Each structure stands twice: as C-alpha cells, then as structure tokens.
mmCIF file of C-alpha atoms and ligand atoms in Angstrom:
data_model
loop_
_atom_site.group_PDB
_atom_site.id
_atom_site.type_symbol
_atom_site.label_atom_id
_atom_site.label_comp_id
_atom_site.label_asym_id
_atom_site.label_seq_id
_atom_site.Cartn_x
_atom_site.Cartn_y
_atom_site.Cartn_z
ATOM 1 C CA MET A 1 -17.170 -8.064 -14.124
ATOM 2 C CA PRO A 2 -17.869 -4.327 -14.920
ATOM 3 C CA SER A 3 -18.873 -3.301 -18.304
ATOM 4 C CA TYR A 4 -15.315 -2.396 -20.552
ATOM 5 C CA THR A 5 -16.419 1.198 -20.763
ATOM 6 C CA TRP A 6 -16.653 1.332 -16.941
ATOM 7 C CA ARG A 7 -13.376 -0.533 -16.899
ATOM 8 C CA SER A 8 -11.732 2.245 -19.256
ATOM 9 C CA ILE A 9 -13.101 5.001 -17.409
ATOM 10 C CA TRP A 10 -11.704 3.621 -14.106
ATOM 11 C CA ASN A 11 -8.309 2.989 -15.647
ATOM 12 C CA ALA A 12 -8.106 6.570 -16.594
ATOM 13 C CA LYS A 13 -9.073 8.030 -13.406
ATOM 14 C CA TRP A 14 -5.343 9.102 -13.104
ATOM 15 C CA VAL A 15 -5.774 11.710 -15.715
ATOM 16 C CA LEU A 16 -7.960 13.504 -13.263
ATOM 17 C CA HIS A 17 -5.704 13.148 -11.213
ATOM 18 C CA LEU A 18 -3.006 14.688 -12.772
ATOM 19 C CA GLY A 19 -4.922 17.824 -13.809
ATOM 20 C CA GLY A 20 -7.874 18.062 -11.105
ATOM 21 C CA LEU A 21 -7.743 20.467 -8.338
ATOM 22 C CA TRP A 22 -9.979 21.256 -5.366
ATOM 23 C CA ARG A 23 -11.551 24.858 -5.106
ATOM 24 C CA ILE A 24 -11.850 25.412 -1.535
ATOM 25 C CA GLY A 25 -15.333 26.126 0.096
ATOM 26 C CA ASN A 26 -15.828 25.517 3.591
ATOM 27 C CA GLY A 27 -12.705 22.916 3.452
ATOM 28 C CA ARG A 28 -14.676 19.924 4.805
ATOM 29 C CA SER A 29 -14.167 17.881 2.140
ATOM 30 C CA ILE A 30 -10.049 18.499 1.732
ATOM 31 C CA SER A 31 -7.373 16.389 3.244
ATOM 32 C CA ILE A 32 -4.287 19.028 3.792
ATOM 33 C CA LYS A 33 -1.986 16.386 3.210
ATOM 34 C CA GLU A 34 -3.242 14.025 0.408
ATOM 35 C CA ASP A 35 -5.292 16.206 -1.705
ATOM 36 C CA PRO A 36 -4.454 18.484 -4.422
ATOM 37 C CA TRP A 37 -5.852 22.116 -3.018
ATOM 38 C CA LEU A 38 -2.902 24.341 -3.847
ATOM 39 C CA PRO A 39 -2.954 25.838 -7.279
ATOM 40 C CA ASN A 40 0.335 27.524 -7.543
ATOM 41 C CA GLN A 41 2.241 24.352 -6.675
ATOM 42 C CA ASN A 42 3.558 22.102 -9.003
ATOM 43 C CA GLY A 43 0.884 18.901 -8.468
ATOM 44 C CA PHE A 44 -1.137 20.853 -6.169
ATOM 45 C CA ARG A 45 -0.418 18.921 -3.217
ATOM 46 C CA ILE A 46 1.672 20.375 0.014
ATOM 47 C CA TRP A 47 4.948 19.741 0.175
ATOM 48 C CA SER A 48 5.518 20.300 4.134
ATOM 49 C CA THR A 49 5.795 17.809 6.563
ATOM 50 C CA CYS A 50 2.730 18.874 8.708
ATOM 51 C CA SER A 51 3.909 16.090 11.744
ATOM 52 C CA SER A 52 0.728 17.738 13.576
ATOM 53 C CA PHE A 53 -1.832 16.604 11.229
ATOM 54 C CA ASP A 54 -2.838 13.428 9.799
ATOM 55 C CA SER A 55 -4.405 12.210 6.541
ATOM 56 C CA GLU A 56 -8.088 12.881 7.852
ATOM 57 C CA THR A 57 -6.812 16.578 9.094
ATOM 58 C CA ARG A 58 -9.063 18.458 6.833
ATOM 59 C CA VAL A 59 -8.752 22.368 5.623
ATOM 60 C CA GLU A 60 -11.637 23.263 7.584
ATOM 61 C CA GLN A 61 -9.353 23.205 10.647
ATOM 62 C CA LEU A 62 -6.891 26.050 8.718
ATOM 63 C CA ILE A 63 -10.110 28.156 8.519
ATOM 64 C CA ASP A 64 -10.893 30.391 11.121
ATOM 65 C CA GLN A 65 -15.200 29.612 11.412
ATOM 66 C CA GLU A 66 -16.119 32.961 13.431
ATOM 67 C CA THR A 67 -14.359 34.935 10.873
ATOM 68 C CA ILE A 68 -13.872 33.210 7.975
ATOM 69 C CA ARG A 69 -10.030 33.905 7.661
ATOM 70 C CA TRP A 70 -7.167 31.384 7.460
ATOM 71 C CA ARG A 71 -5.552 30.767 10.685
ATOM 72 C CA GLU A 72 -2.144 32.587 9.930
ATOM 73 C CA ASP A 73 -0.721 31.165 12.861
ATOM 74 C CA ILE A 74 -1.428 27.667 12.363
ATOM 75 C CA ILE A 75 -0.586 27.757 8.960
ATOM 76 C CA ARG A 76 3.289 29.672 10.305
ATOM 77 C CA GLN A 77 3.744 26.987 12.192
ATOM 78 C CA ASN A 78 3.167 23.990 10.139
ATOM 79 C CA PHE A 79 4.040 24.905 6.248
ATOM 80 C CA TYR A 80 7.183 25.941 4.745
ATOM 81 C CA HIS A 81 7.247 29.837 4.698
ATOM 82 C CA PHE A 82 6.319 29.472 0.748
ATOM 83 C CA GLU A 83 3.709 27.553 1.130
ATOM 84 C CA ALA A 84 2.142 29.648 3.793
ATOM 85 C CA GLU A 85 2.482 32.665 1.947
ATOM 86 C CA GLN A 86 0.574 30.391 -1.151
ATOM 87 C CA ILE A 87 -2.303 29.461 1.253
ATOM 88 C CA LEU A 88 -2.678 33.053 3.109
ATOM 89 C CA ASN A 89 -3.029 33.916 -0.191
ATOM 90 C CA ILE A 90 -5.858 32.101 -1.572
ATOM 91 C CA PRO A 91 -9.360 33.936 -1.363
ATOM 92 C CA LEU A 92 -11.648 31.981 1.140
ATOM 93 C CA ASP A 93 -15.366 32.217 0.594
ATOM 94 C CA GLN A 94 -17.392 33.685 2.417
ATOM 95 C CA ASN A 95 -20.827 31.799 2.113
ATOM 96 C CA GLN A 96 -19.100 28.787 2.759
ATOM 97 C CA GLN A 97 -20.374 26.736 0.137
ATOM 98 C CA GLU A 98 -19.648 22.984 -0.492
ATOM 99 C CA ASP A 99 -15.912 22.457 -2.229
ATOM 100 C CA CYS A 100 -15.802 21.537 -5.440
ATOM 101 C CA TYR A 101 -13.075 19.513 -7.557
ATOM 102 C CA TYR A 102 -12.293 21.283 -10.950
ATOM 103 C CA TRP A 103 -10.444 20.095 -13.635
ATOM 104 C CA LYS A 104 -7.300 22.846 -13.889
ATOM 105 C CA LYS A 105 -6.366 22.692 -16.867
ATOM 106 C CA SER A 106 -9.470 23.624 -18.990
ATOM 107 C CA LYS A 107 -11.097 27.453 -18.806
ATOM 108 C CA ASN A 108 -14.536 26.073 -17.604
ATOM 109 C CA GLY A 109 -13.208 23.814 -15.187
ATOM 110 C CA GLU A 110 -14.873 20.613 -16.741
ATOM 111 C CA CYS A 111 -12.289 17.810 -18.350
ATOM 112 C CA GLU A 112 -11.681 17.973 -22.206
ATOM 113 C CA VAL A 113 -10.273 15.101 -24.075
ATOM 114 C CA LYS A 114 -7.705 16.948 -25.904
ATOM 115 C CA LYS A 115 -6.598 18.584 -23.094
ATOM 116 C CA ALA A 116 -6.301 15.496 -20.984
ATOM 117 C CA TYR A 117 -4.423 13.880 -24.121
ATOM 118 C CA HIS A 118 -1.619 16.964 -24.197
ATOM 119 C CA LEU A 119 -1.398 16.218 -20.327
ATOM 120 C CA ILE A 120 -0.575 12.225 -21.165
ATOM 121 C CA ARG A 121 1.699 13.135 -23.703
ATOM 122 C CA SER A 122 3.808 15.554 -21.366
ATOM 123 C CA GLN A 123 4.618 13.388 -18.560
ATOM 124 C CA PRO A 124 7.732 12.022 -18.367
ATOM 125 C CA GLN A 125 8.344 8.709 -20.449
ATOM 126 C CA ASN A 126 11.500 7.762 -18.296
ATOM 127 C CA HIS A 127 12.701 4.616 -19.339
ATOM 128 C CA ALA A 128 16.203 4.669 -18.100
ATOM 129 C CA GLN A 129 17.275 1.456 -16.842
ATOM 130 C CA SER A 130 16.455 0.974 -12.603
ATOM 131 C CA SER A 131 19.801 1.121 -10.992
ATOM 132 C CA ASN A 132 18.764 -1.875 -9.527
ATOM 133 C CA GLN A 133 19.480 -3.806 -12.276
ATOM 134 C CA GLU A 134 23.254 -3.907 -11.975
ATOM 135 C CA HIS A 135 22.882 -4.221 -8.170
ATOM 136 C CA GLN A 136 20.621 -7.522 -9.316
ATOM 137 C CA ASN A 137 24.049 -9.702 -10.570
ATOM 138 C CA ARG A 138 25.618 -9.432 -7.178
ATOM 139 C CA PHE A 139 22.666 -9.825 -5.046
ATOM 140 C CA PRO A 140 23.716 -12.332 -2.343
ATOM 141 C CA TRP A 141 20.254 -14.346 -3.010
ATOM 142 C CA LYS A 142 21.663 -16.875 -0.147
ATOM 143 C CA LEU A 143 20.781 -13.822 2.571
ATOM 144 C CA LEU A 144 17.081 -13.863 1.087
ATOM 145 C CA TRP A 145 16.458 -17.693 0.725
ATOM 146 C CA ASN A 146 18.380 -18.235 4.876
ATOM 147 C CA THR A 147 15.662 -15.628 5.743
ATOM 148 C CA LYS A 148 12.772 -17.362 7.936
ATOM 149 C CA ALA A 149 9.462 -16.161 6.567
ATOM 150 C CA LEU A 150 6.466 -17.052 5.135
ATOM 151 C CA ASN A 151 7.275 -18.650 0.926
ATOM 152 C CA CYS A 152 4.935 -16.204 -0.323
ATOM 153 C CA THR A 153 6.629 -13.247 1.034
ATOM 154 C CA LEU A 154 10.031 -14.547 -0.114
ATOM 155 C CA ASN A 155 8.608 -15.216 -3.541
ATOM 156 C CA PHE A 156 7.219 -11.314 -3.437
ATOM 157 C CA THR A 157 10.581 -9.668 -2.099
ATOM 158 C CA TRP A 158 12.541 -11.783 -5.242
ATOM 159 C CA ARG A 159 10.276 -10.169 -7.445
ATOM 160 C CA LEU A 160 10.857 -6.590 -6.146
ATOM 161 C CA LEU A 161 14.649 -7.447 -6.273
ATOM 162 C CA THR A 162 14.735 -8.870 -10.121
ATOM 163 C CA SER A 163 12.200 -6.156 -11.188
ATOM 164 C CA SER A 164 9.756 -7.947 -11.729
ATOM 165 C CA LEU A 165 7.122 -6.204 -9.389
ATOM 166 C CA PRO A 166 4.612 -4.262 -11.730
ATOM 167 C CA THR A 167 5.431 -1.023 -10.622
ATOM 168 C CA ARG A 168 3.986 1.855 -12.453
ATOM 169 C CA ILE A 169 7.606 2.512 -14.506
ATOM 170 C CA ASN A 170 7.654 -0.928 -15.380
ATOM 171 C CA ILE A 171 4.534 -0.952 -16.841
ATOM 172 C CA GLN A 172 5.419 1.530 -18.723
ATOM 173 C CA LYS A 173 9.026 0.322 -20.048
ATOM 174 C CA ARG A 174 6.603 -2.554 -21.407
ATOM 175 C CA GLY A 175 5.383 -0.055 -23.695
ATOM 176 C CA ILE A 176 1.900 0.574 -21.753
ATOM 177 C CA THR A 177 0.654 3.831 -21.766
ATOM 178 C CA SER A 178 -0.111 5.027 -18.250
ATOM 179 C CA THR A 179 1.152 7.559 -15.492
ATOM 180 C CA SER A 180 4.644 6.986 -14.400
ATOM 181 C CA LEU A 181 3.667 8.320 -11.017
ATOM 182 C CA CYS A 182 3.667 7.330 -7.360
ATOM 183 C CA PRO A 183 -0.321 6.869 -6.894
ATOM 184 C CA ARG A 184 0.385 8.130 -2.989
ATOM 185 C CA CYS A 185 2.480 11.756 -3.752
ATOM 186 C CA TRP A 186 2.218 12.208 -7.330
ATOM 187 C CA ARG A 187 5.154 13.871 -7.325
ATOM 188 C CA LYS A 188 7.937 11.073 -8.251
ATOM 189 C CA GLU A 189 7.730 8.289 -10.631
ATOM 190 C CA GLU A 190 6.497 4.940 -8.993
ATOM 191 C CA THR A 191 9.846 2.931 -8.973
ATOM 192 C CA GLU A 192 10.811 0.692 -6.629
ATOM 193 C CA GLU A 193 13.265 2.976 -4.929
ATOM 194 C CA HIS A 194 10.101 5.510 -4.610
ATOM 195 C CA ILE A 195 8.047 3.055 -3.778
ATOM 196 C CA PHE A 196 9.800 0.645 -0.924
ATOM 197 C CA LYS A 197 11.845 3.805 0.411
ATOM 198 C CA ASP A 198 11.910 7.318 -0.900
ATOM 199 C CA CYS A 199 8.229 8.263 -1.001
ATOM 200 C CA THR A 200 7.119 10.856 1.684
ATOM 201 C CA TRP A 201 4.398 8.518 3.082
ATOM 202 C CA THR A 202 7.071 5.049 2.954
ATOM 203 C CA GLN A 203 9.228 7.492 5.045
ATOM 204 C CA ARG A 204 6.267 7.973 7.518
ATOM 205 C CA PHE A 205 5.471 4.024 7.423
ATOM 206 C CA TRP A 206 9.297 2.784 8.526
ATOM 207 C CA PHE A 207 9.508 5.182 10.679
ATOM 208 C CA ALA A 208 6.300 3.935 12.862
ATOM 209 C CA SER A 209 7.943 0.255 12.210
ATOM 210 C CA PRO A 210 9.161 -1.623 14.746
ATOM 211 C CA PHE A 211 12.335 -0.845 12.988
ATOM 212 C CA ASN A 212 12.248 2.713 13.396
ATOM 213 C CA LEU A 213 13.976 3.800 9.788
ATOM 214 C CA ARG A 214 15.093 7.101 8.701
ATOM 215 C CA THR A 215 15.000 6.072 5.167
ATOM 216 C CA GLU A 216 16.075 9.994 4.309
ATOM 217 C CA ARG A 217 19.276 8.924 4.704
ATOM 218 C CA ALA A 218 19.723 6.018 2.021
ATOM 219 C CA GLN A 219 17.446 8.091 -0.504
ATOM 220 C CA ASN A 220 20.505 7.539 -3.216
ATOM 221 C CA HIS A 221 20.626 3.436 -2.232
ATOM 222 C CA PRO A 222 18.909 1.562 -5.098
ATOM 223 C CA ILE A 223 16.722 -0.710 -3.374
ATOM 224 C CA GLY A 224 18.965 -4.060 -4.009
ATOM 225 C CA ALA A 225 21.792 -1.832 -2.292
ATOM 226 C CA TRP A 226 19.687 -0.809 0.747
ATOM 227 C CA ILE A 227 17.458 -4.087 1.246
ATOM 228 C CA GLU A 228 21.050 -6.118 1.286
ATOM 229 C CA GLU A 229 22.487 -3.651 4.024
ATOM 230 C CA LEU A 230 19.369 -3.941 6.004
ATOM 231 C CA LEU A 231 19.172 -7.579 6.202
ATOM 232 C CA ASN A 232 23.014 -7.684 7.301
ATOM 233 C CA GLN A 233 21.927 -5.050 9.897
ATOM 234 C CA ILE A 234 18.853 -6.701 11.477
ATOM 235 C CA ARG A 235 19.274 -9.238 13.964
ATOM 236 C CA LYS A 236 18.245 -12.801 11.960
ATOM 237 C CA GLY A 237 15.117 -13.284 13.632
ATOM 238 C CA GLU A 238 13.413 -9.912 12.589
ATOM 239 C CA ARG A 239 14.735 -10.063 9.129
ATOM 240 C CA GLY A 240 11.557 -12.094 8.298
ATOM 241 C CA LEU A 241 9.222 -9.017 9.645
ATOM 242 C CA PHE A 242 11.203 -6.352 7.644
ATOM 243 C CA LEU A 243 10.327 -8.662 4.485
ATOM 244 C CA GLU A 244 6.889 -8.708 5.154
ATOM 245 C CA CYS A 245 7.012 -4.716 5.777
ATOM 246 C CA LEU A 246 7.969 -4.463 2.380
ATOM 247 C CA HIS A 247 5.092 -6.902 1.560
ATOM 248 C CA ALA A 248 2.765 -4.571 3.416
ATOM 249 C CA ILE A 249 3.743 -1.546 1.679
ATOM 250 C CA TRP A 250 2.747 -3.333 -1.796
ATOM 251 C CA TRP A 251 -0.509 -4.770 -0.272
ATOM 252 C CA GLY A 252 -1.330 -1.368 0.634
ATOM 253 C CA ARG A 253 -0.615 0.251 -2.925
ATOM 254 C CA ASN A 254 -2.631 -2.192 -4.475
ATOM 255 C CA LYS A 255 -5.359 -1.653 -1.893
ATOM 256 C CA LEU A 256 -5.313 1.859 -2.685
ATOM 257 C CA ILE A 257 -4.775 1.594 -6.812
ATOM 258 C CA PHE A 258 -7.369 -1.018 -7.673
ATOM 259 C CA GLU A 259 -10.291 -0.757 -4.675
ATOM 260 C CA ASP A 260 -9.544 3.252 -3.671
ATOM 261 C CA LYS A 261 -9.105 2.563 -0.476
ATOM 262 C CA LYS A 262 -6.420 4.416 1.875
ATOM 263 C CA ILE A 263 -5.218 2.234 4.486
ATOM 264 C CA ASP A 264 -3.656 3.706 7.657
ATOM 265 C CA ILE A 265 0.117 3.242 8.080
ATOM 266 C CA GLN A 266 -0.512 1.472 11.576
ATOM 267 C CA GLU A 267 -2.819 -0.833 10.312
ATOM 268 C CA LEU A 268 -0.502 -2.016 7.564
ATOM 269 C CA VAL A 269 2.154 -2.185 10.448
ATOM 270 C CA ASN A 270 0.312 -4.304 12.297
ATOM 271 C CA ARG A 271 -0.672 -6.714 9.627
ATOM 272 C CA ALA A 272 3.290 -7.019 8.677
ATOM 273 C CA THR A 273 3.623 -8.079 12.351
ATOM 274 C CA LEU A 274 0.774 -10.342 12.620
ATOM 275 C CA ARG A 275 1.662 -11.988 9.288
ATOM 276 C CA TYR A 276 5.004 -12.341 10.982
ATOM 277 C CA GLN A 277 3.598 -13.650 14.313
ATOM 278 C CA GLU A 278 1.278 -16.235 12.690
ATOM 279 C CA PHE A 279 4.543 -16.961 10.737
ATOM 280 C CA THR A 280 7.052 -17.664 13.689
ATOM 281 C CA VAL A 281 3.955 -19.999 15.473
ATOM 282 C CA MET A 282 3.143 -22.119 12.592
ATOM 283 C CA SER A 283 6.706 -22.831 12.254
ATOM 284 C CA MET A 284 7.539 -23.793 15.889
ATOM 285 C CA PRO A 285 8.701 -27.911 15.828
ATOM 286 C CA THR A 286 5.327 -29.350 16.453
ATOM 287 C CA GLU A 287 6.728 -31.321 19.539
ATOM 288 C CA ASN A 288 5.655 -28.310 21.543
ATOM 289 C CA PHE A 289 2.516 -28.978 20.938
ATOM 290 C CA THR A 290 0.671 -31.547 22.242
ATOM 291 C CA ALA A 291 -0.324 -34.842 20.197
ATOM 292 C CA GLU A 292 -3.224 -36.050 21.338
ATOM 293 C CA PRO A 293 -6.104 -34.552 19.940
ATOM 294 C CA PRO A 294 -9.162 -33.239 22.352
ATOM 295 C CA PRO A 295 -11.745 -36.090 23.588
ATOM 296 C CA GLY A 296 -14.371 -36.324 20.850
ATOM 297 C CA SER A 297 -12.318 -34.100 18.224
ATOM 298 C CA ARG A 298 -12.365 -35.249 14.712
ATOM 299 C CA SER A 299 -8.800 -34.421 14.157
ATOM 300 C CA LEU A 300 -8.311 -38.033 13.832
ATOM 301 C CA MET A 301 -8.904 -37.823 9.995
ATOM 302 C CA CYS A 302 -5.631 -37.836 8.135
ATOM 303 C CA TRP A 303 -4.307 -35.091 5.790
ATOM 304 C CA VAL A 304 -3.833 -36.339 2.517
ATOM 305 C CA PRO A 305 -1.049 -34.237 1.029
ATOM 306 C CA PRO A 306 -1.948 -32.679 -2.731
ATOM 307 C CA GLU A 307 -0.251 -33.499 -5.714
ATOM 308 C CA PRO A 308 3.232 -31.931 -6.710
ATOM 309 C CA ASN A 309 3.371 -28.348 -7.422
ATOM 310 C CA LEU A 310 -0.366 -27.947 -6.241
ATOM 311 C CA PHE A 311 -1.091 -26.882 -2.739
ATOM 312 C CA LYS A 312 -3.797 -27.475 -0.305
ATOM 313 C CA LEU A 313 -5.970 -25.177 1.222
ATOM 314 C CA ASN A 314 -7.891 -26.262 4.202
ATOM 315 C CA VAL A 315 -10.355 -24.248 6.668
ATOM 316 C CA ASP A 316 -12.550 -24.524 9.167
ATOM 317 C CA ALA A 317 -14.818 -22.305 11.302
ATOM 318 C CA ALA A 318 -16.324 -23.142 14.657
ATOM 319 C CA ILE A 319 -19.203 -21.279 16.698
ATOM 320 C CA SER A 320 -18.770 -20.719 20.563
ATOM 321 C CA ASN A 321 -22.459 -20.522 22.659
ATOM 322 C CA GLU A 322 -21.267 -16.945 23.188
ATOM 323 C CA GLY A 323 -21.710 -16.177 19.714
ATOM 324 C CA ALA A 324 -17.808 -15.692 18.897
ATOM 325 C CA ASN A 325 -17.286 -16.977 15.803
ATOM 326 C CA GLY A 326 -14.131 -17.867 14.210
ATOM 327 C CA GLY A 327 -12.318 -19.066 11.171
ATOM 328 C CA GLY A 328 -9.194 -20.593 10.239
ATOM 329 C CA ALA A 329 -7.189 -21.383 7.046
ATOM 330 C CA VAL A 330 -3.816 -23.452 6.316
ATOM 331 C CA ILE A 331 -2.051 -23.595 3.087
ATOM 332 C CA ARG A 332 -0.244 -26.671 2.814
ATOM 333 C CA ASN A 333 2.633 -27.899 -0.357
ATOM 334 C CA SER A 334 2.992 -31.744 -1.119
ATOM 335 C CA GLU A 335 5.468 -32.352 1.501
ATOM 336 C CA GLY A 336 3.029 -30.869 4.239
ATOM 337 C CA GLU A 337 4.948 -28.452 4.627
ATOM 338 C CA ILE A 338 2.910 -24.588 5.721
ATOM 339 C CA MET A 339 3.134 -22.138 3.459
ATOM 340 C CA VAL A 340 0.566 -19.729 5.018
ATOM 341 C CA ALA A 341 -1.957 -19.272 8.050
ATOM 342 C CA ALA A 342 -4.318 -17.419 9.424
ATOM 343 C CA THR A 343 -7.083 -17.175 11.198
ATOM 344 C CA TRP A 344 -10.197 -14.716 12.011
ATOM 345 C CA LEU A 345 -12.887 -13.941 14.604
ATOM 346 C CA PHE A 346 -16.355 -12.728 12.773
ATOM 347 C CA SER A 347 -19.608 -12.696 13.473
ATOM 348 C CA THR A 348 -22.785 -15.236 11.817
ATOM 349 C CA THR A 349 -25.899 -16.816 12.642
ATOM 350 C CA SER A 350 -25.691 -20.383 11.508
ATOM 351 C CA THR A 351 -22.747 -23.048 11.280
ATOM 352 C CA ILE A 352 -23.199 -23.054 7.344
ATOM 353 C CA GLU A 353 -22.790 -19.347 7.081
ATOM 354 C CA ALA A 354 -19.937 -19.853 9.614
ATOM 355 C CA GLU A 355 -18.524 -22.534 7.454
ATOM 356 C CA ALA A 356 -19.026 -20.389 3.759
ATOM 357 C CA THR A 357 -17.494 -17.097 5.192
ATOM 358 C CA ALA A 358 -14.077 -19.328 6.485
ATOM 359 C CA CYS A 359 -14.503 -20.681 2.875
ATOM 360 C CA LEU A 360 -14.455 -17.194 1.252
ATOM 361 C CA LEU A 361 -11.767 -15.803 3.695
ATOM 362 C CA GLY A 362 -9.132 -18.693 3.034
ATOM 363 C CA LEU A 363 -9.894 -18.470 -0.463
ATOM 364 C CA ASN A 364 -8.673 -14.833 -0.150
ATOM 365 C CA LEU A 365 -5.823 -15.475 1.380
ATOM 366 C CA ALA A 366 -5.051 -17.711 -0.939
ATOM 367 C CA LEU A 367 -5.185 -15.157 -3.589
ATOM 368 C CA GLU A 368 -3.785 -12.362 -1.688
ATOM 369 C CA CYS A 369 -0.382 -14.844 -1.027
ATOM 370 C CA CYS A 370 -0.561 -15.398 -4.956
ATOM 371 C CA PHE A 371 -1.012 -19.691 -4.687
ATOM 372 C CA PHE A 372 -3.829 -19.882 -7.877
ATOM 373 C CA LEU A 373 -3.144 -23.872 -7.728
ATOM 374 C CA PHE A 374 -4.616 -25.278 -5.007
ATOM 375 C CA SER A 375 -7.293 -27.807 -4.076
ATOM 376 C CA LEU A 376 -9.829 -26.564 -1.147
ATOM 377 C CA ARG A 377 -10.675 -29.144 1.805
ATOM 378 C CA ARG A 378 -13.794 -27.927 4.490
ATOM 379 C CA ARG A 379 -12.922 -29.917 7.726
HETATM 380 ZN ZN1 LIG B 1 5.282 8.675 -4.466
#
C-alpha cells in the first residue's frame, strides 16, 4: 500500500490536469487529441474531431521538420477554423527542444497551493438532481432482468440505472471534494449521461461497437430512457452484448482513473464481445457437451457447491508439450449456476507457476466482477 502522503498527492493529480498545459518544443510528447496544448482554449484541449488522427498522433506531425513551421494545409484540413487560427499563431521553438508541461495559472509555471485552491473552488458545484432520478421510478426492470447477460453485468447496469455508481458527480453529491469533470475530455461534468453516451470519446466507442451507434442524436435523453429505448430496439439475442459494452466503458474509465492506463477503444469493444461470447457458450444447455470425461481425467471428482450467499471460484491450469500454457476459472453460486467464466493463455516454465498464475488471474476476475465473498478451489 503506498504511503498516505503519496496517495494524497496521487488523488490530487486532477488539479494538475486542470491547470496544466504543454509548451510545444518538438511536439513529440504531446498527443494532438488527448493532451492540453492550446493555451487560449477553455480546457486547453482541441475540440475538432480530427477523425484522421488517433490518440497516438503527436503534435510533431503538424510541424514541417525541415522549415520548423506549422504544416498549414494539414491544420486547415483537420481543425475547425478558429482552432486552426490558434494553432498557426503558436510560435514554434526553432531549437526543437523537448516539450515541457507547466502550470498555466501561475507566472513561473510552477503549481502553487494558493492558485490550486482557487482553481478547485472555482469548479462547478452543480448538485442538480440527475434527470435519471425521475426515470428510475418507471424503468421497466423486467426488461433488464430478462436480458441474458453475466450476473455481474446485470448488477452493474442496475447500479448505473439507480445512480449508484461512484461517478465524479455522484461522489461530489456525497460531499467529497474532488473534481466533477470527466477524466477523458475535462470539459463536461462526469454524469452517467456523459460517461456512457455524450462524451466525445464515448461517441467514438459506440460508433466502433458492433451496434454502430451515433449517440450525438440522443444528446438530451436521460440515460435510463436511452438504455430502455435501445434495449427495445436491439434484437433479444444481442441485448446482453449492449450491456457488456456499457460495462466495458466503465471498466476502461476505472483503468484510466485508478491505474492511469488508457485502453484503446477497439480493445474495449473486443473485451465486451469476448465476455459476451464466453457467457453465451457457458450458458448453452449442458446436453450439447459430451458428458463422458476423457480417459484418465480427474474430472470424476465431484463439485461441491458453496454455502448459500457464497460463491465458489474454481481455477485450473494446463501445460502443453509445445509450451503453450493456459488456465481457466469459473465462479458459481450455491445453486451451481455459472456467474462468470474466463480462459487465458500465458507462458510459464513450470506446472506450479502455471497453477499460481491461474489462481491470480481467477482472483483478479472475481474482484473485477465484484465477487468479494467466495471460496477458492484449485483442481
Ligand atoms: Zn468527457
């Protein structure tokens, strides 16, 4: 566990995000789409969609490396007029030094406690009731509970629809002082509507998802109404996949906030699809599988259910002669119903290491899916 001081510093890093800005040198460290680098713009980040760039495209790409001038044609093609003008007016460093990150709110560029305090106080303290609240009371809950999906995903969606997720705006409503701004765009408050539907990042996610959704059209819809509408529109067999997509957005958001990891949109879409496929396979009627265990297998061992209200996590690993190792885990309730299951490929050198890796991955899976009370069995 990191020290109290370090944790406090880490928790306050959003203040640096609010007031911090990149000064352009050679442009190699600055992401055009993700980083703050426009000194005269609210939030310092670009607003243009720049669809021909991805999050890895650097400001360097906008600079002609021979003449050290802005590449005006590319800039005018990709940015809104007012942004293009701003960019072209930023002076370029002819010595092409490294980019540097500085604190915009003070003269010497260093973060000062007093200035940071004023900045925090100036953040919107909007405690307005979410429009979701009103919709909550009339959400057709049967529609949710009849959707075939992992129990943890159903549970997550229920928390989303009842405003129980610890979004930044919900945390602020409970009196904890922190920023309420979205950690992806730093432009709007992080409400359920913003995270799951309206953020420009989320709009790209939904467009890349198997549903090809254009969420710009649903900008004013409360989240509950929007989810209800989509669940009704989507074919029954794909509703669970839609919920997995919502879950993936939240998972990616937590990775960003708590581990500082930016997960690629495509990777999140793949994760949602894979989890849904695994669920569909696991929930097929068991007659479809051969009941006879392979000769010499130990699977004649009888599975004993956990006590009521507990879950049981079973893990196993296998080492093949070709060196391709893998493991699997399954979490079941006291009725023997499968809650979640997963398989992994990994490289280990010994059986014991493979077993330990499978145990670790299984425990991670359990925590990720919010199963805190369980017993663990290794085959
Ligand atoms: Zn956002």
